PDB file of C-alpha atoms in Angstrom:
ATOM      1  CA  LEU A   3       2.853  71.717 -32.367  1.00 75.00           C
ATOM      2  CA  ASP A   4       3.370  72.604 -36.013  1.00 78.00           C
ATOM      3  CA  ALA A   5       1.611  75.423 -37.866  1.00 83.00           C
ATOM      4  CA  GLN A   6      -1.505  73.262 -38.266  1.00 83.00           C
ATOM      5  CA  GLY A   7      -1.680  72.445 -34.536  1.00 82.00           C
ATOM      6  CA  GLN A   8      -0.438  68.897 -35.116  1.00 83.00           C
ATOM      7  CA  PHE A   9       2.171  67.140 -33.010  1.00 84.00           C
ATOM      8  CA  SER A  10       4.959  66.213 -35.420  1.00 86.00           C
ATOM      9  CA  PRO A  11       7.797  64.587 -33.437  1.00 84.00           C
ATOM     10  CA  HIS A  12      11.001  63.534 -35.140  1.00 85.00           C
ATOM     11  CA  LEU A  13      11.751  59.809 -34.960  1.00 85.00           C
ATOM     12  CA  SER A  14      15.270  58.856 -33.986  1.00 85.00           C
ATOM     13  CA  ALA A  15      17.223  56.155 -35.781  1.00 84.00           C
ATOM     14  CA  PRO A  16      15.832  52.669 -35.053  1.00 82.00           C
ATOM     15  CA  ALA A  17      19.339  51.309 -34.454  1.00 83.00           C
ATOM     16  CA  GLY A  18      22.437  52.830 -32.925  1.00 81.00           C
ATOM     17  CA  GLN A  19      24.524  49.734 -32.245  1.00 84.00           C
ATOM     18  CA  PHE A  20      25.732  47.031 -34.580  1.00 87.00           C
ATOM     19  CA  VAL A  21      27.617  43.760 -34.261  1.00 87.00           C
ATOM     20  CA  VAL A  22      29.834  42.989 -37.240  1.00 88.00           C
ATOM     21  CA  VAL A  23      30.889  39.400 -37.867  1.00 89.00           C
ATOM     22  CA  SER A  24      33.768  38.356 -40.101  1.00 89.00           C
ATOM     23  CA  LYS A  25      32.735  36.141 -43.000  1.00 86.00           C
ATOM     24  CA  ASP A  26      35.704  33.946 -42.102  1.00 92.00           C
ATOM     25  CA  TYR A  27      34.296  32.991 -38.694  1.00 90.00           C
ATOM     26  CA  LYS A  28      33.544  29.292 -38.433  1.00 92.00           C
ATOM     27  CA  ASN A  29      30.156  29.813 -36.737  1.00 93.00           C
ATOM     28  CA  PRO A  30      28.864  33.329 -37.455  1.00 90.00           C
ATOM     29  CA  GLU A  31      25.337  32.227 -36.513  1.00 92.00           C
ATOM     30  CA  ALA A  32      26.487  32.071 -32.869  1.00 92.00           C
ATOM     31  CA  VAL A  33      26.218  35.861 -32.670  1.00 90.00           C
ATOM     32  CA  ILE A  34      22.573  35.781 -33.771  1.00 90.00           C
ATOM     33  CA  LYS A  35      21.839  33.054 -31.233  1.00 93.00           C
ATOM     34  CA  LEU A  36      23.413  35.150 -28.485  1.00 91.00           C
ATOM     35  CA  GLN A  37      21.216  38.123 -29.412  1.00 89.00           C
ATOM     36  CA  ASN A  38      18.085  35.964 -29.519  1.00 89.00           C
ATOM     37  CA  LEU A  39      18.851  34.539 -26.080  1.00 88.00           C
ATOM     38  CA  LEU A  40      19.420  38.046 -24.726  1.00 86.00           C
ATOM     39  CA  LEU A  41      16.093  39.283 -26.064  1.00 82.00           C
ATOM     40  CA  ARG A  42      14.304  36.264 -24.632  1.00 82.00           C
ATOM     41  CA  ASP A  43      15.963  36.036 -21.223  1.00 84.00           C
ATOM     42  CA  GLU A  44      17.322  39.443 -20.207  1.00 82.00           C
ATOM     43  CA  SER A  45      14.240  40.175 -18.100  1.00 76.00           C
ATOM     44  CA  LYS A  46      15.105  37.115 -15.976  1.00 79.00           C
ATOM     45  CA  PHE A  47      18.791  37.928 -15.373  1.00 80.00           C
ATOM     46  CA  ASP A  48      19.895  38.140 -11.749  1.00 77.00           C
ATOM     47  CA  LEU A  49      21.846  41.393 -11.814  1.00 71.00           C
ATOM     48  CA  THR A  50      23.239  40.735  -8.335  1.00 76.00           C
ATOM     49  CA  LYS A  51      25.552  38.228 -10.029  1.00 75.00           C
ATOM     50  CA  GLY A  52      27.168  40.815 -12.272  1.00 73.00           C
ATOM     51  CA  SER A  53      26.566  43.571 -14.791  1.00 74.00           C
ATOM     52  CA  ILE A  54      24.589  42.978 -17.975  1.00 77.00           C
ATOM     53  CA  GLY A  55      27.372  44.900 -19.671  1.00 76.00           C
ATOM     54  CA  PHE A  56      29.540  41.785 -19.591  1.00 82.00           C
ATOM     55  CA  TYR A  57      27.149  39.809 -21.788  1.00 85.00           C
ATOM     56  CA  PRO A  58      29.103  38.748 -24.907  1.00 86.00           C
ATOM     57  CA  VAL A  59      28.637  41.091 -27.911  1.00 85.00           C
ATOM     58  CA  ARG A  60      25.600  42.583 -26.195  1.00 86.00           C
ATOM     59  CA  LEU A  61      23.260  44.863 -28.121  1.00 84.00           C
ATOM     60  CA  ALA A  62      20.569  46.825 -26.292  1.00 81.00           C
ATOM     61  CA  LEU A  63      17.479  45.332 -27.922  1.00 80.00           C
ATOM     62  CA  GLY A  64      13.870  46.267 -27.386  1.00 81.00           C
ATOM     63  CA  PRO A  65      10.543  46.723 -29.184  1.00 87.00           C
ATOM     64  CA  SER A  66      10.091  50.155 -30.711  1.00 85.00           C
ATOM     65  CA  ASP A  67       6.866  50.640 -28.732  1.00 89.00           C
ATOM     66  CA  GLU A  68       8.363  49.575 -25.398  1.00 91.00           C
ATOM     67  CA  SER A  69       7.576  52.785 -23.503  1.00 92.00           C
ATOM     68  CA  GLU A  70       4.079  53.188 -24.950  1.00 93.00           C
ATOM     69  CA  PHE A  71       3.270  49.523 -24.293  1.00 96.00           C
ATOM     70  CA  THR A  72       4.401  49.973 -20.683  1.00 96.00           C
ATOM     71  CA  VAL A  73       2.112  52.975 -20.188  1.00 97.00           C
ATOM     72  CA  GLN A  74      -0.941  51.023 -21.316  1.00 96.00           C
ATOM     73  CA  ALA A  75       0.032  47.916 -19.332  1.00 97.00           C
ATOM     74  CA  VAL A  76       0.488  49.946 -16.138  1.00 97.00           C
ATOM     75  CA  ARG A  77      -2.886  51.609 -16.697  1.00 97.00           C
ATOM     76  CA  ASP A  78      -4.517  48.199 -17.118  1.00 97.00           C
ATOM     77  CA  VAL A  79      -2.996  46.950 -13.867  1.00 97.00           C
ATOM     78  CA  LEU A  80      -3.920  50.086 -11.933  1.00 97.00           C
ATOM     79  CA  SER A  81      -7.513  49.920 -13.157  1.00 96.00           C
ATOM     80  CA  GLY A  82      -7.791  46.249 -12.209  1.00 96.00           C
ATOM     81  CA  ALA A  83      -8.497  45.210 -15.796  1.00 97.00           C
ATOM     82  CA  LYS A  84      -5.366  43.044 -15.803  1.00 97.00           C
ATOM     83  CA  THR A  85      -2.740  41.678 -13.440  1.00 96.00           C
ATOM     84  CA  PRO A  86       1.050  41.553 -13.881  1.00 95.00           C
ATOM     85  CA  GLU A  87       0.680  37.836 -14.594  1.00 95.00           C
ATOM     86  CA  ASP A  88      -1.342  38.650 -17.708  1.00 96.00           C
ATOM     87  CA  PHE A  89       1.856  40.039 -19.241  1.00 95.00           C
ATOM     88  CA  ALA A  90       4.085  37.087 -18.372  1.00 91.00           C
ATOM     89  CA  ASP A  91       4.248  36.135 -22.051  1.00 90.00           C
ATOM     90  CA  LYS A  92       5.939  39.433 -22.991  1.00 90.00           C
ATOM     91  CA  PRO A  93       9.615  38.840 -22.069  1.00 84.00           C
ATOM     92  CA  GLU A  94      10.781  41.147 -24.854  1.00 85.00           C
ATOM     93  CA  TYR A  95       9.509  44.042 -22.703  1.00 90.00           C
ATOM     94  CA  LYS A  96      12.293  43.290 -20.264  1.00 86.00           C
ATOM     95  CA  LEU A  97      11.492  45.829 -17.526  1.00 88.00           C
ATOM     96  CA  LEU A  98       7.738  45.383 -17.705  1.00 93.00           C
ATOM     97  CA  GLN A  99       7.276  42.829 -14.928  1.00 91.00           C
ATOM     98  CA  GLY A 100       9.274  44.954 -12.526  1.00 91.00           C
ATOM     99  CA  ASP A 101       7.256  48.032 -13.478  1.00 95.00           C
ATOM    100  CA  LEU A 102       3.938  46.252 -12.994  1.00 96.00           C
ATOM    101  CA  THR A 103       5.051  44.828  -9.653  1.00 93.00           C
ATOM    102  CA  ASN A 104       6.346  48.151  -8.361  1.00 95.00           C
ATOM    103  CA  ILE A 105       3.652  50.529  -9.543  1.00 97.00           C
ATOM    104  CA  LYS A 106       1.369  50.187  -6.519  1.00 96.00           C
ATOM    105  CA  LYS A 107       4.325  50.651  -4.188  1.00 95.00           C
ATOM    106  CA  VAL A 108       4.820  54.207  -5.392  1.00 97.00           C
ATOM    107  CA  LYS A 109       1.422  55.207  -6.819  1.00 97.00           C
ATOM    108  CA  ILE A 110      -1.195  56.570  -4.437  1.00 96.00           C
ATOM    109  CA  GLU A 111      -4.913  56.467  -5.165  1.00 95.00           C
ATOM    110  CA  PRO A 112      -6.726  57.682  -7.152  1.00 96.00           C
ATOM    111  CA  TYR A 113      -4.825  55.630  -9.674  1.00 96.00           C
ATOM    112  CA  ASP A 114      -6.046  57.628 -12.656  1.00 94.00           C
ATOM    113  CA  LYS A 115      -4.504  60.870 -11.356  1.00 95.00           C
ATOM    114  CA  MET A 116      -0.802  61.299 -12.168  1.00 96.00           C
ATOM    115  CA  ASP A 117      -0.100  64.644 -10.471  1.00 96.00           C
ATOM    116  CA  ILE A 118       2.946  64.586  -8.202  1.00 96.00           C
ATOM    117  CA  GLN A 119       0.875  64.592  -4.980  1.00 97.00           C
ATOM    118  CA  TYR A 120      -0.527  61.179  -5.898  1.00 97.00           C
ATOM    119  CA  TRP A 121       2.875  59.467  -5.752  1.00 97.00           C
ATOM    120  CA  ASN A 122       5.023  58.202  -2.889  1.00 97.00           C
ATOM    121  CA  PRO A 123       8.664  58.543  -4.010  1.00 95.00           C
ATOM    122  CA  THR A 124      10.079  57.497  -0.633  1.00 94.00           C
ATOM    123  CA  ALA A 125       8.556  54.021  -0.927  1.00 95.00           C
ATOM    124  CA  ASP A 126      11.059  53.120  -3.651  1.00 92.00           C
ATOM    125  CA  MET A 127      12.970  56.000  -5.198  1.00 93.00           C
ATOM    126  CA  GLY A 128      14.309  53.962  -8.119  1.00 90.00           C
ATOM    127  CA  ALA A 129      10.886  52.616  -9.047  1.00 92.00           C
ATOM    128  CA  TRP A 130       9.278  56.045  -8.639  1.00 95.00           C
ATOM    129  CA  THR A 131      11.864  57.767 -10.852  1.00 95.00           C
ATOM    130  CA  ARG A 132      11.246  55.340 -13.688  1.00 94.00           C
ATOM    131  CA  LEU A 133       7.475  55.002 -13.375  1.00 96.00           C
ATOM    132  CA  TYR A 134       6.764  58.701 -12.875  1.00 97.00           C
ATOM    133  CA  SER A 135       8.793  59.547 -15.982  1.00 95.00           C
ATOM    134  CA  ILE A 136       6.911  56.918 -17.984  1.00 96.00           C
ATOM    135  CA  MET A 137       3.401  57.648 -16.752  1.00 97.00           C
ATOM    136  CA  VAL A 138       3.789  61.433 -16.970  1.00 95.00           C
ATOM    137  CA  GLY A 139       6.445  61.885 -19.643  1.00 93.00           C
ATOM    138  CA  VAL A 140       5.586  59.106 -22.082  1.00 92.00           C
ATOM    139  CA  ALA A 141       1.799  59.068 -21.677  1.00 91.00           C
ATOM    140  CA  PRO A 142       1.245  61.882 -24.234  1.00 85.00           C
ATOM    141  CA  ASN A 143       2.737  59.566 -26.857  1.00 84.00           C
ATOM    142  CA  VAL A 144      -0.170  57.221 -26.155  1.00 89.00           C
ATOM    143  CA  ASP A 145      -2.953  59.769 -25.745  1.00 89.00           C
ATOM    144  CA  VAL A 146      -2.226  62.284 -28.488  1.00 84.00           C
ATOM    145  CA  GLN A 147      -2.571  61.611 -32.188  1.00 82.00           C
ATOM    146  CA  MET A 148       0.834  62.291 -33.678  1.00 84.00           C
ATOM    147  CA  ASN A 149       2.296  62.726 -37.111  1.00 87.00           C
ATOM    148  CA  ARG A 150       5.566  60.857 -36.602  1.00 85.00           C
ATOM    149  CA  VAL A 151       8.231  62.241 -38.922  1.00 88.00           C
ATOM    150  CA  SER A 152      11.151  60.097 -40.066  1.00 88.00           C
ATOM    151  CA  SER A 153      14.455  61.541 -41.180  1.00 89.00           C
ATOM    152  CA  LEU A 154      15.242  61.554 -44.883  1.00 87.00           C
ATOM    153  CA  LEU A 155      18.574  59.940 -44.049  1.00 89.00           C
ATOM    154  CA  TYR A 156      19.873  58.110 -40.992  1.00 88.00           C
ATOM    155  CA  SER A 157      23.374  57.405 -42.258  1.00 88.00           C
ATOM    156  CA  GLN A 158      26.251  59.900 -42.159  1.00 89.00           C
ATOM    157  CA  THR A 159      27.412  62.031 -45.042  1.00 93.00           C
ATOM    158  CA  ASN A 160      31.107  62.822 -45.555  1.00 94.00           C
ATOM    159  CA  SER A 161      30.848  66.249 -43.918  1.00 95.00           C
ATOM    160  CA  MET A 162      28.957  64.839 -40.955  1.00 95.00           C
ATOM    161  CA  GLU A 163      31.949  62.698 -40.048  1.00 93.00           C
ATOM    162  CA  THR A 164      34.066  65.782 -39.308  1.00 94.00           C
ATOM    163  CA  LYS A 165      31.558  68.541 -38.554  1.00 96.00           C
ATOM    164  CA  TRP A 166      28.484  66.996 -36.948  1.00 94.00           C
ATOM    165  CA  VAL A 167      29.933  66.708 -33.428  1.00 95.00           C
ATOM    166  CA  ASN A 168      30.586  70.457 -33.210  1.00 96.00           C
ATOM    167  CA  LEU A 169      27.243  71.342 -34.801  1.00 97.00           C
ATOM    168  CA  LYS A 170      25.367  69.106 -32.380  1.00 96.00           C
ATOM    169  CA  LYS A 171      27.266  70.561 -29.409  1.00 97.00           C
ATOM    170  CA  MET A 172      26.356  74.076 -30.540  1.00 97.00           C
ATOM    171  CA  GLU A 173      22.712  73.048 -30.939  1.00 97.00           C
ATOM    172  CA  ASP A 174      22.494  71.406 -27.514  1.00 97.00           C
ATOM    173  CA  GLU A 175      24.132  74.340 -25.739  1.00 97.00           C
ATOM    174  CA  THR A 176      22.014  76.962 -27.519  1.00 97.00           C
ATOM    175  CA  PHE A 177      18.727  75.157 -26.941  1.00 96.00           C
ATOM    176  CA  LEU A 178      19.530  74.545 -23.271  1.00 97.00           C
ATOM    177  CA  LYS A 179      20.375  78.199 -22.684  1.00 97.00           C
ATOM    178  CA  ILE A 180      17.119  79.308 -24.305  1.00 97.00           C
ATOM    179  CA  VAL A 181      15.000  76.777 -22.390  1.00 96.00           C
ATOM    180  CA  VAL A 182      16.435  77.668 -18.964  1.00 95.00           C
ATOM    181  CA  GLY A 183      16.301  81.404 -19.649  1.00 95.00           C
ATOM    182  CA  GLY A 184      20.039  81.893 -20.002  1.00 95.00           C
ATOM    183  CA  ALA A 185      19.664  83.354 -23.498  1.00 95.00           C
ATOM    184  CA  PRO A 186      16.850  85.214 -25.301  1.00 96.00           C
ATOM    185  CA  LEU A 187      14.692  83.408 -27.828  1.00 95.00           C
ATOM    186  CA  ASP A 188      16.164  85.307 -30.760  1.00 95.00           C
ATOM    187  CA  THR A 189      19.495  83.588 -29.997  1.00 96.00           C
ATOM    188  CA  PHE A 190      18.038  80.846 -32.165  1.00 97.00           C
ATOM    189  CA  ASP A 191      18.368  83.063 -35.249  1.00 96.00           C
ATOM    190  CA  LYS A 192      22.110  83.493 -34.693  1.00 96.00           C
ATOM    191  CA  PHE A 193      22.419  79.765 -34.042  1.00 97.00           C
ATOM    192  CA  VAL A 194      20.837  79.018 -37.428  1.00 97.00           C
ATOM    193  CA  THR A 195      23.228  81.395 -39.194  1.00 97.00           C
ATOM    194  CA  ASP A 196      26.266  79.917 -37.442  1.00 97.00           C
ATOM    195  CA  TRP A 197      25.068  76.361 -38.002  1.00 97.00           C
ATOM    196  CA  LYS A 198      24.709  76.927 -41.722  1.00 97.00           C
ATOM    197  CA  LYS A 199      28.111  78.613 -42.018  1.00 97.00           C
ATOM    198  CA  GLN A 200      29.964  75.978 -40.009  1.00 96.00           C
ATOM    199  CA  GLY A 201      28.922  73.078 -42.202  1.00 96.00           C
ATOM    200  CA  GLY A 202      25.147  72.872 -42.008  1.00 96.00           C
ATOM    201  CA  ASP A 203      24.588  74.046 -45.571  1.00 97.00           C
ATOM    202  CA  GLN A 204      27.151  71.573 -46.867  1.00 96.00           C
ATOM    203  CA  ILE A 205      25.593  68.709 -44.933  1.00 96.00           C
ATOM    204  CA  THR A 206      22.116  69.694 -46.119  1.00 95.00           C
ATOM    205  CA  ALA A 207      23.308  69.582 -49.724  1.00 96.00           C
ATOM    206  CA  GLU A 208      24.911  66.175 -49.189  1.00 95.00           C
ATOM    207  CA  VAL A 209      21.714  64.807 -47.646  1.00 94.00           C
ATOM    208  CA  ALA A 210      19.667  66.121 -50.580  1.00 94.00           C
ATOM    209  CA  GLU A 211      22.046  64.422 -52.997  1.00 93.00           C
ATOM    210  CA  ALA A 212      21.994  61.146 -51.059  1.00 93.00           C
ATOM    211  CA  VAL A 213      18.185  61.104 -51.014  1.00 91.00           C
ATOM    212  CA  LYS A 214      18.124  61.501 -54.808  1.00 88.00           C
ATOM    213  CA  GLU A 215      20.189  58.355 -55.127  1.00 73.00           C
TER     214      GLU A 215
END
């Protein structure tokens, strides 16, 4: 919550992988066709035949609302308002059919209660791990009005290329220690000072300059 009591989550970059094609390739459109086929058919792949990782020039593609869409779809199936077959025309949500098929294996009635005692993990541990995390962890994204905040810049500045890895490592370690009780809350103040000294101020200035442009 921010100072006004509003949820203001930070949105991550919409893309983290890229396929680059040489302009000299005879058929550069083949790469786009491969990605389109992957988006259309990945949900139907028989993974017993091999890993999806071997798909040529594979990018992990998915709708930006994939998790939220899954929450609502699972709720509709649990309530009886819809069946898994009603979502057969949504292949871009590649794990959805499996989720909708598995939900009643691991979810115990009442279906509108998500507390841990209303689940049966032993029925299918893999399905439970995924569905519990979605229905408990992602559900607030559906139920709570949020002020989604985008970054000013998603590309890297010059200083980020050499300093960001260490700054991020320091951030992750400090936050984890505070969360698990391994360090007092005021450790954050020292983290901010160190972060700024070790390149944070320089990066901040570079971002401000890039945004002006």
